[in-house]
Each structure stands twice: as C-alpha cells, then as structure tokens.
Amino acid sequence: MIEIIDKRLRAAQFRLRLNRALADSGLSQSALARAIGVDRSTISQLLTDEGARLPNAHVVGACAAALGVSADWLLSLSERPENAADLVAASLTMSAAPRALVDERIFGWHQEAEGYKIRHVPAALPDMLKTRALLEWEYAPHLGRTADQAIGASQDRLDWMRRSPSDYEIAMPIYELDSFAKGTGYYEGLPRDIREEQLSHFEQLSTQLYPRLRIYLFDAKRLYSAPLTVFGPLLCVLYAGSHYLAFRDKERVATLTTHFDNLVREADISARQVPDRLRDLRAAIS
C-alpha cells in the first residue's frame, strides 16, 4: 500500500533527493539542464522552490534518467534510489563456474552467510563431505598435474565450512547414494575400496555433526530439484554446469527456500535415518 504524503512534504522530499542525486552524479546544474532539455533557471527552481508543486512527469523522468536514479525514488514512492536496470543487475548475476572444489566465489558466499542456515542440493555428493581419495578420482582427470595442489589448497576451505557456525541442511535424491554405492552411472569405474571408505566417512560425519549438519534423501520420481544453494536470507545460487545464477532479491530467495523446505518435508529418509542407510549400503558392497 502506497503511503499518502502531504503535497508540501512530498515536494520538499523531491527537492532534497534531487539535490542529493545531483551532488552524487557530479553534474552541474547547467549540465543537468542541457541533459534534459530545459533552461538552467528551471533546474535552479526545482532545487530551491519552497512551494508545494512538483514538476510534470516528463521532467521528473528526464531528471531520473540523467542522474541514474529512479523516478519513484525522487517522488518518495520508493526508498531504493537505483533505477530498474540497476535493481535487476543487482538482484541477478551470472558468473563462470570453474571445475574446482571450492572456488573463491563459493567460499566467499559461505563466508558472507556465516551464522545463517545454508540449504544445499548438490550436483552429486557434497564436496565438503568427500574423502581425499574420492576427490582425487573425481577431479584429477580435469585438473591434471595440479590436482594434488588444488585439493590441498581446497582442504582448508572445506575444513572451514565444516567448522563454521552455520547450520547445513543437504537434500539429495535417494538414487545418488545408491548409484554411488553400486559404482554405476557417474560413479562407474570408482574402485570399491574408495566407495566403502567414502560411505564410512559420510556416516561418521552425518552422525558427529548432527544436528548442525542434517542430510535428507528424497525420491526423485516424486520430487525434482536442480543443484542449488540457499545462503540464509541473503542469496540463492543455481548451478547450471558452466555458470552460477545468483539471486539476491527477497522474493526469489524466499521462493527457492520454500522449494528446498518442501524437499526436506517430503523426504523419504530423514536426517536421523541417513546413518542407517549408509551402513546398509556399505554392508551391501563389502
């Protein structure tokens, strides 16, 4: 609901905001006048007139465009000075997703959200819960001779994420763990000893770190989710393979938070049941 403001107050706020925007822009009154096609005296009057009148919509819009702010902000209809294009650019960004364990951008997002609950749907098994042997099997073909260095450099960041005060909820499709245990699909060719060690490590962490770490398994035949991470109320990131799509506007973050919470609510295997599931999978391949 738009707040009704007295005409004189709105006019005063318009002058205040126009003066602020002009100062921030670095333009002179003459330069602004030329930019919007009016006399300098008109700009001077807009900045100093103590009356209750507001300029017409064309002048307001032209001033907003020239100064890089929104017309709604100049008229006190919004508290955000950014124009629509800037708001969209700030709320949605796309960045490259390098083939790495924890790149600088991911680590920065985790640090920014320290203390908030982090909700995560991984593309495969979560990197922060993998053994070194699995990381080497998975990343060495892509990183080549630098694989050992990359894994070593990432270890401190993975450890930081495990120790951070954030609560982690991870939702995964049931078939991901089943496929891993059997060495099929993505995990075809993964030696049995690495699978057994990883399942034991996974079970250990899911038990030791509970309830700060909670893992849920959902049935992908009923539910689907693209890989994503919700960093508290601040940010939601979708993983598209070669790029990340990052949303910062409250509405999209809230929508994707609800999506994740539905995965948890509808999970077939709860966080308390996951260790038993892992033990059963390990026993089946031993």
PDB file of C-alpha atoms in Angstrom:
ATOM      1  CA  MET A   1       0.000   0.000   0.000  1.00  0.00           C
ATOM      2  CA  ILE A   2       1.411   3.401  -1.001  1.00  0.00           C
ATOM      3  CA  GLU A   3       1.732   5.829   1.893  1.00  0.00           C
ATOM      4  CA  ILE A   4      -0.184   9.065   1.341  1.00  0.00           C
ATOM      5  CA  ILE A   5       2.174  12.023   1.811  1.00  0.00           C
ATOM      6  CA  ASP A   6       1.185  15.684   2.099  1.00  0.00           C
ATOM      7  CA  LYS A   7       1.894  17.551  -1.160  1.00  0.00           C
ATOM      8  CA  ARG A   8       4.176  20.086   0.534  1.00  0.00           C
ATOM      9  CA  LEU A   9       6.160  17.311   2.234  1.00  0.00           C
ATOM     10  CA  ARG A  10       6.463  15.336  -0.990  1.00  0.00           C
ATOM     11  CA  ALA A  11       7.700  18.460  -2.804  1.00  0.00           C
ATOM     12  CA  ALA A  12      10.256  19.082  -0.060  1.00  0.00           C
ATOM     13  CA  GLN A  13      11.455  15.477  -0.268  1.00  0.00           C
ATOM     14  CA  PHE A  14      11.688  15.781  -4.054  1.00  0.00           C
ATOM     15  CA  ARG A  15      13.987  18.825  -3.717  1.00  0.00           C
ATOM     16  CA  LEU A  16      16.085  17.050  -1.088  1.00  0.00           C
ATOM     17  CA  ARG A  17      16.506  13.927  -3.197  1.00  0.00           C
ATOM     18  CA  LEU A  18      17.119  15.841  -6.406  1.00  0.00           C
ATOM     19  CA  ASN A  19      19.886  17.811  -4.675  1.00  0.00           C
ATOM     20  CA  ARG A  20      21.395  14.597  -3.330  1.00  0.00           C
ATOM     21  CA  ALA A  21      21.276  12.842  -6.699  1.00  0.00           C
ATOM     22  CA  LEU A  22      22.794  15.867  -8.442  1.00  0.00           C
ATOM     23  CA  ALA A  23      25.641  16.030  -5.922  1.00  0.00           C
ATOM     24  CA  ASP A  24      26.302  12.289  -6.222  1.00  0.00           C
ATOM     25  CA  SER A  25      26.320  12.469 -10.023  1.00  0.00           C
ATOM     26  CA  GLY A  26      28.976  15.187 -10.179  1.00  0.00           C
ATOM     27  CA  LEU A  27      26.940  17.114 -12.759  1.00  0.00           C
ATOM     28  CA  SER A  28      26.464  20.861 -12.594  1.00  0.00           C
ATOM     29  CA  GLN A  29      23.029  22.467 -12.778  1.00  0.00           C
ATOM     30  CA  SER A  30      23.868  23.641 -16.298  1.00  0.00           C
ATOM     31  CA  ALA A  31      24.875  20.135 -17.375  1.00  0.00           C
ATOM     32  CA  LEU A  32      21.656  18.668 -15.979  1.00  0.00           C
ATOM     33  CA  ALA A  33      19.625  21.354 -17.744  1.00  0.00           C
ATOM     34  CA  ARG A  34      21.288  20.519 -21.067  1.00  0.00           C
ATOM     35  CA  ALA A  35      20.779  16.781 -20.480  1.00  0.00           C
ATOM     36  CA  ILE A  36      17.025  17.114 -20.002  1.00  0.00           C
ATOM     37  CA  GLY A  37      16.443  19.995 -22.420  1.00  0.00           C
ATOM     38  CA  VAL A  38      15.359  22.804 -20.077  1.00  0.00           C
ATOM     39  CA  ASP A  39      16.758  26.176 -19.000  1.00  0.00           C
ATOM     40  CA  ARG A  40      19.224  26.361 -16.111  1.00  0.00           C
ATOM     41  CA  SER A  41      16.718  28.543 -14.263  1.00  0.00           C
ATOM     42  CA  THR A  42      14.236  25.654 -14.344  1.00  0.00           C
ATOM     43  CA  ILE A  43      16.758  23.373 -12.595  1.00  0.00           C
ATOM     44  CA  SER A  44      17.520  26.088 -10.047  1.00  0.00           C
ATOM     45  CA  GLN A  45      13.800  26.434  -9.325  1.00  0.00           C
ATOM     46  CA  LEU A  46      13.394  22.648  -8.929  1.00  0.00           C
ATOM     47  CA  LEU A  47      16.230  22.606  -6.393  1.00  0.00           C
ATOM     48  CA  THR A  48      15.169  25.618  -4.320  1.00  0.00           C
ATOM     49  CA  ASP A  49      11.451  26.344  -4.783  1.00  0.00           C
ATOM     50  CA  GLU A  50       9.677  26.171  -1.422  1.00  0.00           C
ATOM     51  CA  GLY A  51       6.218  25.671  -2.928  1.00  0.00           C
ATOM     52  CA  ALA A  52       4.085  22.532  -2.960  1.00  0.00           C
ATOM     53  CA  ARG A  53       4.161  21.989  -6.715  1.00  0.00           C
ATOM     54  CA  LEU A  54       6.001  19.107  -8.330  1.00  0.00           C
ATOM     55  CA  PRO A  55       7.341  19.177 -11.904  1.00  0.00           C
ATOM     56  CA  ASN A  56       5.488  17.281 -14.596  1.00  0.00           C
ATOM     57  CA  ALA A  57       6.150  13.586 -15.244  1.00  0.00           C
ATOM     58  CA  HIS A  58       8.370  14.293 -18.264  1.00  0.00           C
ATOM     59  CA  VAL A  59      10.751  16.466 -16.227  1.00  0.00           C
ATOM     60  CA  VAL A  60      10.828  14.004 -13.311  1.00  0.00           C
ATOM     61  CA  GLY A  61      11.555  11.106 -15.652  1.00  0.00           C
ATOM     62  CA  ALA A  62      14.237  13.033 -17.526  1.00  0.00           C
ATOM     63  CA  CYS A  63      15.945  14.048 -14.273  1.00  0.00           C
ATOM     64  CA  ALA A  64      15.879  10.460 -13.047  1.00  0.00           C
ATOM     65  CA  ALA A  65      17.388   9.142 -16.288  1.00  0.00           C
ATOM     66  CA  ALA A  66      20.112  11.792 -16.382  1.00  0.00           C
ATOM     67  CA  LEU A  67      21.076  11.239 -12.730  1.00  0.00           C
ATOM     68  CA  GLY A  68      20.881   7.432 -12.792  1.00  0.00           C
ATOM     69  CA  VAL A  69      18.159   7.102 -10.161  1.00  0.00           C
ATOM     70  CA  SER A  70      14.537   6.007 -10.261  1.00  0.00           C
ATOM     71  CA  ALA A  71      11.662   8.432 -10.701  1.00  0.00           C
ATOM     72  CA  ASP A  72       9.815   6.614  -7.902  1.00  0.00           C
ATOM     73  CA  TRP A  73      12.657   7.401  -5.531  1.00  0.00           C
ATOM     74  CA  LEU A  74      12.668  11.091  -6.470  1.00  0.00           C
ATOM     75  CA  LEU A  75       8.923  11.178  -5.754  1.00  0.00           C
ATOM     76  CA  SER A  76       9.277   9.260  -2.447  1.00  0.00           C
ATOM     77  CA  LEU A  77       7.339   6.299  -3.853  1.00  0.00           C
ATOM     78  CA  SER A  78      10.346   4.067  -3.211  1.00  0.00           C
ATOM     79  CA  GLU A  79      13.240   4.003  -0.748  1.00  0.00           C
ATOM     80  CA  ARG A  80      15.576   2.474  -3.358  1.00  0.00           C
ATOM     81  CA  PRO A  81      17.363   5.094  -5.474  1.00  0.00           C
ATOM     82  CA  GLU A  82      18.532   2.564  -8.072  1.00  0.00           C
ATOM     83  CA  ASN A  83      16.780   2.550 -11.395  1.00  0.00           C
ATOM     84  CA  ALA A  84      15.039  -0.585 -12.668  1.00  0.00           C
ATOM     85  CA  ALA A  85      18.015  -1.783 -14.715  1.00  0.00           C
ATOM     86  CA  ASP A  86      20.373  -1.439 -11.750  1.00  0.00           C
ATOM     87  CA  LEU A  87      17.951  -3.270  -9.467  1.00  0.00           C
ATOM     88  CA  VAL A  88      17.726  -6.180 -11.905  1.00  0.00           C
ATOM     89  CA  ALA A  89      21.503  -6.261 -12.304  1.00  0.00           C
ATOM     90  CA  ALA A  90      21.982  -6.297  -8.531  1.00  0.00           C
ATOM     91  CA  SER A  91      19.365  -8.976  -7.928  1.00  0.00           C
ATOM     92  CA  LEU A  92      20.555 -11.408 -10.624  1.00  0.00           C
ATOM     93  CA  THR A  93      24.125 -12.145 -11.588  1.00  0.00           C
ATOM     94  CA  MET A  94      25.700 -14.842 -13.746  1.00  0.00           C
ATOM     95  CA  SER A  95      29.276 -15.965 -13.224  1.00  0.00           C
ATOM     96  CA  ALA A  96      31.508 -18.718 -14.535  1.00  0.00           C
ATOM     97  CA  ALA A  97      31.640 -21.957 -12.545  1.00  0.00           C
ATOM     98  CA  PRO A  98      35.183 -23.322 -12.863  1.00  0.00           C
ATOM     99  CA  ARG A  99      35.822 -27.025 -12.419  1.00  0.00           C
ATOM    100  CA  ALA A 100      37.255 -26.710  -8.906  1.00  0.00           C
ATOM    101  CA  LEU A 101      36.471 -27.937  -5.414  1.00  0.00           C
ATOM    102  CA  VAL A 102      35.823 -24.646  -3.685  1.00  0.00           C
ATOM    103  CA  ASP A 103      36.480 -21.632  -5.889  1.00  0.00           C
ATOM    104  CA  GLU A 104      36.857 -18.133  -4.490  1.00  0.00           C
ATOM    105  CA  ARG A 105      33.268 -17.182  -5.266  1.00  0.00           C
ATOM    106  CA  ILE A 106      31.693 -20.183  -3.496  1.00  0.00           C
ATOM    107  CA  PHE A 107      33.947 -19.712  -0.477  1.00  0.00           C
ATOM    108  CA  GLY A 108      33.072 -16.021  -0.351  1.00  0.00           C
ATOM    109  CA  TRP A 109      29.353 -16.818  -0.375  1.00  0.00           C
ATOM    110  CA  HIS A 110      29.821 -19.228   2.533  1.00  0.00           C
ATOM    111  CA  GLN A 111      31.759 -16.614   4.484  1.00  0.00           C
ATOM    112  CA  GLU A 112      29.126 -13.961   3.777  1.00  0.00           C
ATOM    113  CA  ALA A 113      26.389 -16.262   5.118  1.00  0.00           C
ATOM    114  CA  GLU A 114      28.340 -17.331   8.214  1.00  0.00           C
ATOM    115  CA  GLY A 115      25.878 -17.932  11.048  1.00  0.00           C
ATOM    116  CA  TYR A 116      22.861 -18.401   8.762  1.00  0.00           C
ATOM    117  CA  LYS A 117      21.330 -21.734   7.806  1.00  0.00           C
ATOM    118  CA  ILE A 118      22.687 -22.940   4.478  1.00  0.00           C
ATOM    119  CA  ARG A 119      20.440 -25.189   2.398  1.00  0.00           C
ATOM    120  CA  HIS A 120      22.145 -27.222  -0.308  1.00  0.00           C
ATOM    121  CA  VAL A 121      21.113 -29.542  -3.132  1.00  0.00           C
ATOM    122  CA  PRO A 122      24.432 -30.811  -4.563  1.00  0.00           C
ATOM    123  CA  ALA A 123      25.003 -31.831  -8.160  1.00  0.00           C
ATOM    124  CA  ALA A 124      26.472 -35.127  -6.884  1.00  0.00           C
ATOM    125  CA  LEU A 125      27.816 -35.940  -3.420  1.00  0.00           C
ATOM    126  CA  PRO A 126      28.622 -32.778  -1.432  1.00  0.00           C
ATOM    127  CA  ASP A 127      32.294 -31.846  -1.899  1.00  0.00           C
ATOM    128  CA  MET A 128      32.650 -30.802   1.741  1.00  0.00           C
ATOM    129  CA  LEU A 129      31.878 -34.394   2.832  1.00  0.00           C
ATOM    130  CA  LYS A 130      34.121 -36.258   0.370  1.00  0.00           C
ATOM    131  CA  THR A 131      37.264 -38.200   1.212  1.00  0.00           C
ATOM    132  CA  ARG A 132      40.550 -37.189  -0.367  1.00  0.00           C
ATOM    133  CA  ALA A 133      40.594 -40.420  -2.380  1.00  0.00           C
ATOM    134  CA  LEU A 134      37.228 -39.637  -3.940  1.00  0.00           C
ATOM    135  CA  LEU A 135      38.264 -36.046  -4.668  1.00  0.00           C
ATOM    136  CA  GLU A 136      41.389 -37.270  -6.434  1.00  0.00           C
ATOM    137  CA  TRP A 137      39.434 -39.810  -8.502  1.00  0.00           C
ATOM    138  CA  GLU A 138      36.861 -37.200  -9.486  1.00  0.00           C
ATOM    139  CA  TYR A 139      38.991 -34.121 -10.109  1.00  0.00           C
ATOM    140  CA  ALA A 140      42.358 -35.452 -11.308  1.00  0.00           C
ATOM    141  CA  PRO A 141      41.126 -36.013 -14.912  1.00  0.00           C
ATOM    142  CA  HIS A 142      40.073 -32.335 -15.101  1.00  0.00           C
ATOM    143  CA  LEU A 143      42.857 -30.690 -13.115  1.00  0.00           C
ATOM    144  CA  GLY A 144      45.727 -32.839 -14.394  1.00  0.00           C
ATOM    145  CA  ARG A 145      49.049 -32.316 -12.658  1.00  0.00           C
ATOM    146  CA  THR A 146      47.596 -29.564 -10.497  1.00  0.00           C
ATOM    147  CA  ALA A 147      45.010 -31.895  -8.926  1.00  0.00           C
ATOM    148  CA  ASP A 148      47.058 -32.536  -5.774  1.00  0.00           C
ATOM    149  CA  GLN A 149      47.780 -28.849  -5.313  1.00  0.00           C
ATOM    150  CA  ALA A 150      44.159 -27.903  -5.925  1.00  0.00           C
ATOM    151  CA  ILE A 151      42.881 -30.482  -3.453  1.00  0.00           C
ATOM    152  CA  GLY A 152      45.407 -29.396  -0.860  1.00  0.00           C
ATOM    153  CA  ALA A 153      44.535 -25.713  -1.311  1.00  0.00           C
ATOM    154  CA  SER A 154      40.831 -26.504  -1.022  1.00  0.00           C
ATOM    155  CA  GLN A 155      41.185 -28.617   2.122  1.00  0.00           C
ATOM    156  CA  ASP A 156      41.432 -25.604   4.441  1.00  0.00           C
ATOM    157  CA  ARG A 157      38.285 -24.119   2.925  1.00  0.00           C
ATOM    158  CA  LEU A 158      36.391 -27.385   3.211  1.00  0.00           C
ATOM    159  CA  ASP A 159      37.501 -27.643   6.840  1.00  0.00           C
ATOM    160  CA  TRP A 160      36.376 -24.055   7.460  1.00  0.00           C
ATOM    161  CA  MET A 161      32.949 -24.847   6.052  1.00  0.00           C
ATOM    162  CA  ARG A 162      32.684 -27.898   8.322  1.00  0.00           C
ATOM    163  CA  ARG A 163      33.629 -25.798  11.369  1.00  0.00           C
ATOM    164  CA  SER A 164      31.597 -22.708  10.544  1.00  0.00           C
ATOM    165  CA  PRO A 165      28.737 -21.736  12.878  1.00  0.00           C
ATOM    166  CA  SER A 166      26.232 -22.118  10.054  1.00  0.00           C
ATOM    167  CA  ASP A 167      23.712 -24.945  10.155  1.00  0.00           C
ATOM    168  CA  TYR A 168      23.752 -27.045   6.996  1.00  0.00           C
ATOM    169  CA  GLU A 169      20.800 -28.864   5.503  1.00  0.00           C
ATOM    170  CA  ILE A 170      21.568 -31.048   2.497  1.00  0.00           C
ATOM    171  CA  ALA A 171      18.852 -32.635   0.353  1.00  0.00           C
ATOM    172  CA  MET A 172      19.810 -35.332  -2.145  1.00  0.00           C
ATOM    173  CA  PRO A 173      17.897 -37.785  -4.340  1.00  0.00           C
ATOM    174  CA  ILE A 174      17.986 -41.338  -2.978  1.00  0.00           C
ATOM    175  CA  TYR A 175      19.365 -42.689  -6.255  1.00  0.00           C
ATOM    176  CA  GLU A 176      22.550 -40.611  -5.868  1.00  0.00           C
ATOM    177  CA  LEU A 177      23.767 -42.626  -2.891  1.00  0.00           C
ATOM    178  CA  ASP A 178      22.507 -45.900  -4.371  1.00  0.00           C
ATOM    179  CA  SER A 179      24.347 -45.209  -7.631  1.00  0.00           C
ATOM    180  CA  PHE A 180      27.487 -44.286  -5.707  1.00  0.00           C
ATOM    181  CA  ALA A 181      27.417 -47.465  -3.616  1.00  0.00           C
ATOM    182  CA  LYS A 182      26.984 -49.639  -6.713  1.00  0.00           C
ATOM    183  CA  GLY A 183      29.547 -47.726  -8.786  1.00  0.00           C
ATOM    184  CA  THR A 184      27.111 -47.062 -11.603  1.00  0.00           C
ATOM    185  CA  GLY A 185      26.278 -44.031 -13.739  1.00  0.00           C
ATOM    186  CA  TYR A 186      28.507 -41.080 -12.838  1.00  0.00           C
ATOM    187  CA  TYR A 187      30.492 -43.319 -10.467  1.00  0.00           C
ATOM    188  CA  GLU A 188      31.201 -46.117 -12.939  1.00  0.00           C
ATOM    189  CA  GLY A 189      34.780 -47.297 -12.547  1.00  0.00           C
ATOM    190  CA  LEU A 190      35.150 -45.986  -8.981  1.00  0.00           C
ATOM    191  CA  PRO A 191      37.065 -48.680  -7.019  1.00  0.00           C
ATOM    192  CA  ARG A 192      35.157 -50.491  -4.296  1.00  0.00           C
ATOM    193  CA  ASP A 193      37.613 -49.556  -1.518  1.00  0.00           C
ATOM    194  CA  ILE A 194      37.080 -45.838  -2.241  1.00  0.00           C
ATOM    195  CA  ARG A 195      33.309 -46.323  -2.157  1.00  0.00           C
ATOM    196  CA  GLU A 196      33.486 -48.196   1.148  1.00  0.00           C
ATOM    197  CA  GLU A 197      35.766 -45.570   2.701  1.00  0.00           C
ATOM    198  CA  GLN A 198      33.526 -42.750   1.476  1.00  0.00           C
ATOM    199  CA  LEU A 199      30.356 -44.329   2.863  1.00  0.00           C
ATOM    200  CA  SER A 200      32.057 -44.825   6.253  1.00  0.00           C
ATOM    201  CA  HIS A 201      33.289 -41.217   6.203  1.00  0.00           C
ATOM    202  CA  PHE A 202      29.848 -39.972   5.195  1.00  0.00           C
ATOM    203  CA  GLU A 203      28.221 -41.945   8.002  1.00  0.00           C
ATOM    204  CA  GLN A 204      30.751 -40.655  10.529  1.00  0.00           C
ATOM    205  CA  LEU A 205      30.222 -37.007   9.606  1.00  0.00           C
ATOM    206  CA  SER A 206      26.426 -37.293   9.428  1.00  0.00           C
ATOM    207  CA  THR A 207      26.483 -38.699  12.971  1.00  0.00           C
ATOM    208  CA  GLN A 208      29.160 -36.492  14.544  1.00  0.00           C
ATOM    209  CA  LEU A 209      27.944 -33.208  13.080  1.00  0.00           C
ATOM    210  CA  TYR A 210      24.216 -33.813  13.682  1.00  0.00           C
ATOM    211  CA  PRO A 211      22.139 -31.695  14.294  1.00  0.00           C
ATOM    212  CA  ARG A 212      24.291 -28.897  12.843  1.00  0.00           C
ATOM    213  CA  LEU A 213      24.508 -30.995   9.688  1.00  0.00           C
ATOM    214  CA  ARG A 214      21.286 -32.623   8.552  1.00  0.00           C
ATOM    215  CA  ILE A 215      21.043 -34.728   5.397  1.00  0.00           C
ATOM    216  CA  TYR A 216      17.738 -35.730   3.807  1.00  0.00           C
ATOM    217  CA  LEU A 217      17.086 -38.127   0.943  1.00  0.00           C
ATOM    218  CA  PHE A 218      14.103 -37.592  -1.344  1.00  0.00           C
ATOM    219  CA  ASP A 219      12.548 -39.715  -4.074  1.00  0.00           C
ATOM    220  CA  ALA A 220      13.391 -38.124  -7.435  1.00  0.00           C
ATOM    221  CA  LYS A 221      10.422 -39.908  -9.045  1.00  0.00           C
ATOM    222  CA  ARG A 222       8.144 -37.681  -6.962  1.00  0.00           C
ATOM    223  CA  LEU A 223      10.280 -34.589  -6.491  1.00  0.00           C
ATOM    224  CA  TYR A 224      12.939 -32.851  -8.545  1.00  0.00           C
ATOM    225  CA  SER A 225      15.488 -30.171  -7.833  1.00  0.00           C
ATOM    226  CA  ALA A 226      18.259 -28.606  -9.830  1.00  0.00           C
ATOM    227  CA  PRO A 227      21.525 -28.159  -7.917  1.00  0.00           C
ATOM    228  CA  LEU A 228      21.208 -25.073  -5.734  1.00  0.00           C
ATOM    229  CA  THR A 229      22.355 -23.467  -2.510  1.00  0.00           C
ATOM    230  CA  VAL A 230      20.364 -21.021  -0.384  1.00  0.00           C
ATOM    231  CA  PHE A 231      22.630 -18.889   1.788  1.00  0.00           C
ATOM    232  CA  GLY A 232      20.239 -17.890   4.563  1.00  0.00           C
ATOM    233  CA  PRO A 233      18.045 -14.927   3.584  1.00  0.00           C
ATOM    234  CA  LEU A 234      20.843 -13.303   1.592  1.00  0.00           C
ATOM    235  CA  LEU A 235      21.305 -15.231  -1.606  1.00  0.00           C
ATOM    236  CA  CYS A 236      20.272 -18.257  -3.650  1.00  0.00           C
ATOM    237  CA  VAL A 237      22.580 -19.769  -6.256  1.00  0.00           C
ATOM    238  CA  LEU A 238      21.538 -22.172  -9.023  1.00  0.00           C
ATOM    239  CA  TYR A 239      24.242 -24.304 -10.617  1.00  0.00           C
ATOM    240  CA  ALA A 240      23.854 -24.567 -14.392  1.00  0.00           C
ATOM    241  CA  GLY A 241      27.045 -26.500 -15.093  1.00  0.00           C
ATOM    242  CA  SER A 242      29.345 -23.905 -16.616  1.00  0.00           C
ATOM    243  CA  HIS A 243      27.800 -20.960 -14.742  1.00  0.00           C
ATOM    244  CA  TYR A 244      26.169 -19.932 -11.477  1.00  0.00           C
ATOM    245  CA  LEU A 245      22.928 -17.950 -11.419  1.00  0.00           C
ATOM    246  CA  ALA A 246      22.834 -15.908  -8.218  1.00  0.00           C
ATOM    247  CA  PHE A 247      19.637 -14.244  -6.939  1.00  0.00           C
ATOM    248  CA  ARG A 248      19.638 -11.660  -4.161  1.00  0.00           C
ATOM    249  CA  ASP A 249      16.083 -10.334  -4.262  1.00  0.00           C
ATOM    250  CA  LYS A 250      13.979 -11.408  -1.293  1.00  0.00           C
ATOM    251  CA  GLU A 251      11.130 -12.852  -3.337  1.00  0.00           C
ATOM    252  CA  ARG A 252      13.262 -15.327  -5.288  1.00  0.00           C
ATOM    253  CA  VAL A 253      15.308 -16.283  -2.240  1.00  0.00           C
ATOM    254  CA  ALA A 254      12.066 -16.934  -0.354  1.00  0.00           C
ATOM    255  CA  THR A 255      10.609 -18.958  -3.255  1.00  0.00           C
ATOM    256  CA  LEU A 256      13.657 -21.215  -3.534  1.00  0.00           C
ATOM    257  CA  THR A 257      13.859 -21.552   0.246  1.00  0.00           C
ATOM    258  CA  THR A 258      10.268 -22.836   0.195  1.00  0.00           C
ATOM    259  CA  HIS A 259      11.217 -25.230  -2.618  1.00  0.00           C
ATOM    260  CA  PHE A 260      14.086 -26.631  -0.562  1.00  0.00           C
ATOM    261  CA  ASP A 261      11.987 -26.895   2.593  1.00  0.00           C
ATOM    262  CA  ASN A 262       9.463 -28.928   0.604  1.00  0.00           C
ATOM    263  CA  LEU A 263      12.242 -31.381  -0.347  1.00  0.00           C
ATOM    264  CA  VAL A 264      13.016 -31.792   3.346  1.00  0.00           C
ATOM    265  CA  ARG A 265       9.379 -32.102   4.359  1.00  0.00           C
ATOM    266  CA  GLU A 266       8.702 -34.724   1.685  1.00  0.00           C
ATOM    267  CA  ALA A 267      11.968 -36.651   2.167  1.00  0.00           C
ATOM    268  CA  ASP A 268      11.628 -40.425   2.342  1.00  0.00           C
ATOM    269  CA  ILE A 269      14.713 -40.757   4.552  1.00  0.00           C
ATOM    270  CA  SER A 270      15.142 -38.249   7.374  1.00  0.00           C
ATOM    271  CA  ALA A 271      18.405 -36.935   8.800  1.00  0.00           C
ATOM    272  CA  ARG A 272      18.166 -39.387  11.708  1.00  0.00           C
ATOM    273  CA  GLN A 273      17.751 -42.318   9.312  1.00  0.00           C
ATOM    274  CA  VAL A 274      20.620 -41.456   6.975  1.00  0.00           C
ATOM    275  CA  PRO A 275      23.398 -43.149   9.027  1.00  0.00           C
ATOM    276  CA  ASP A 276      21.457 -46.448   8.947  1.00  0.00           C
ATOM    277  CA  ARG A 277      21.000 -46.096   5.197  1.00  0.00           C
ATOM    278  CA  LEU A 278      24.737 -45.531   4.749  1.00  0.00           C
ATOM    279  CA  ARG A 279      25.605 -48.576   6.858  1.00  0.00           C
ATOM    280  CA  ASP A 280      23.244 -50.727   4.824  1.00  0.00           C
ATOM    281  CA  LEU A 281      24.772 -49.513   1.554  1.00  0.00           C
ATOM    282  CA  ARG A 282      28.289 -50.192   2.791  1.00  0.00           C
ATOM    283  CA  ALA A 283      27.359 -53.662   4.005  1.00  0.00           C
ATOM    284  CA  ALA A 284      25.841 -54.485   0.616  1.00  0.00           C
ATOM    285  CA  ILE A 285      29.155 -53.913  -1.207  1.00  0.00           C
ATOM    286  CA  SER A 286      31.539 -55.352   1.436  1.00  0.00           C
TER     287      SER A 286
END
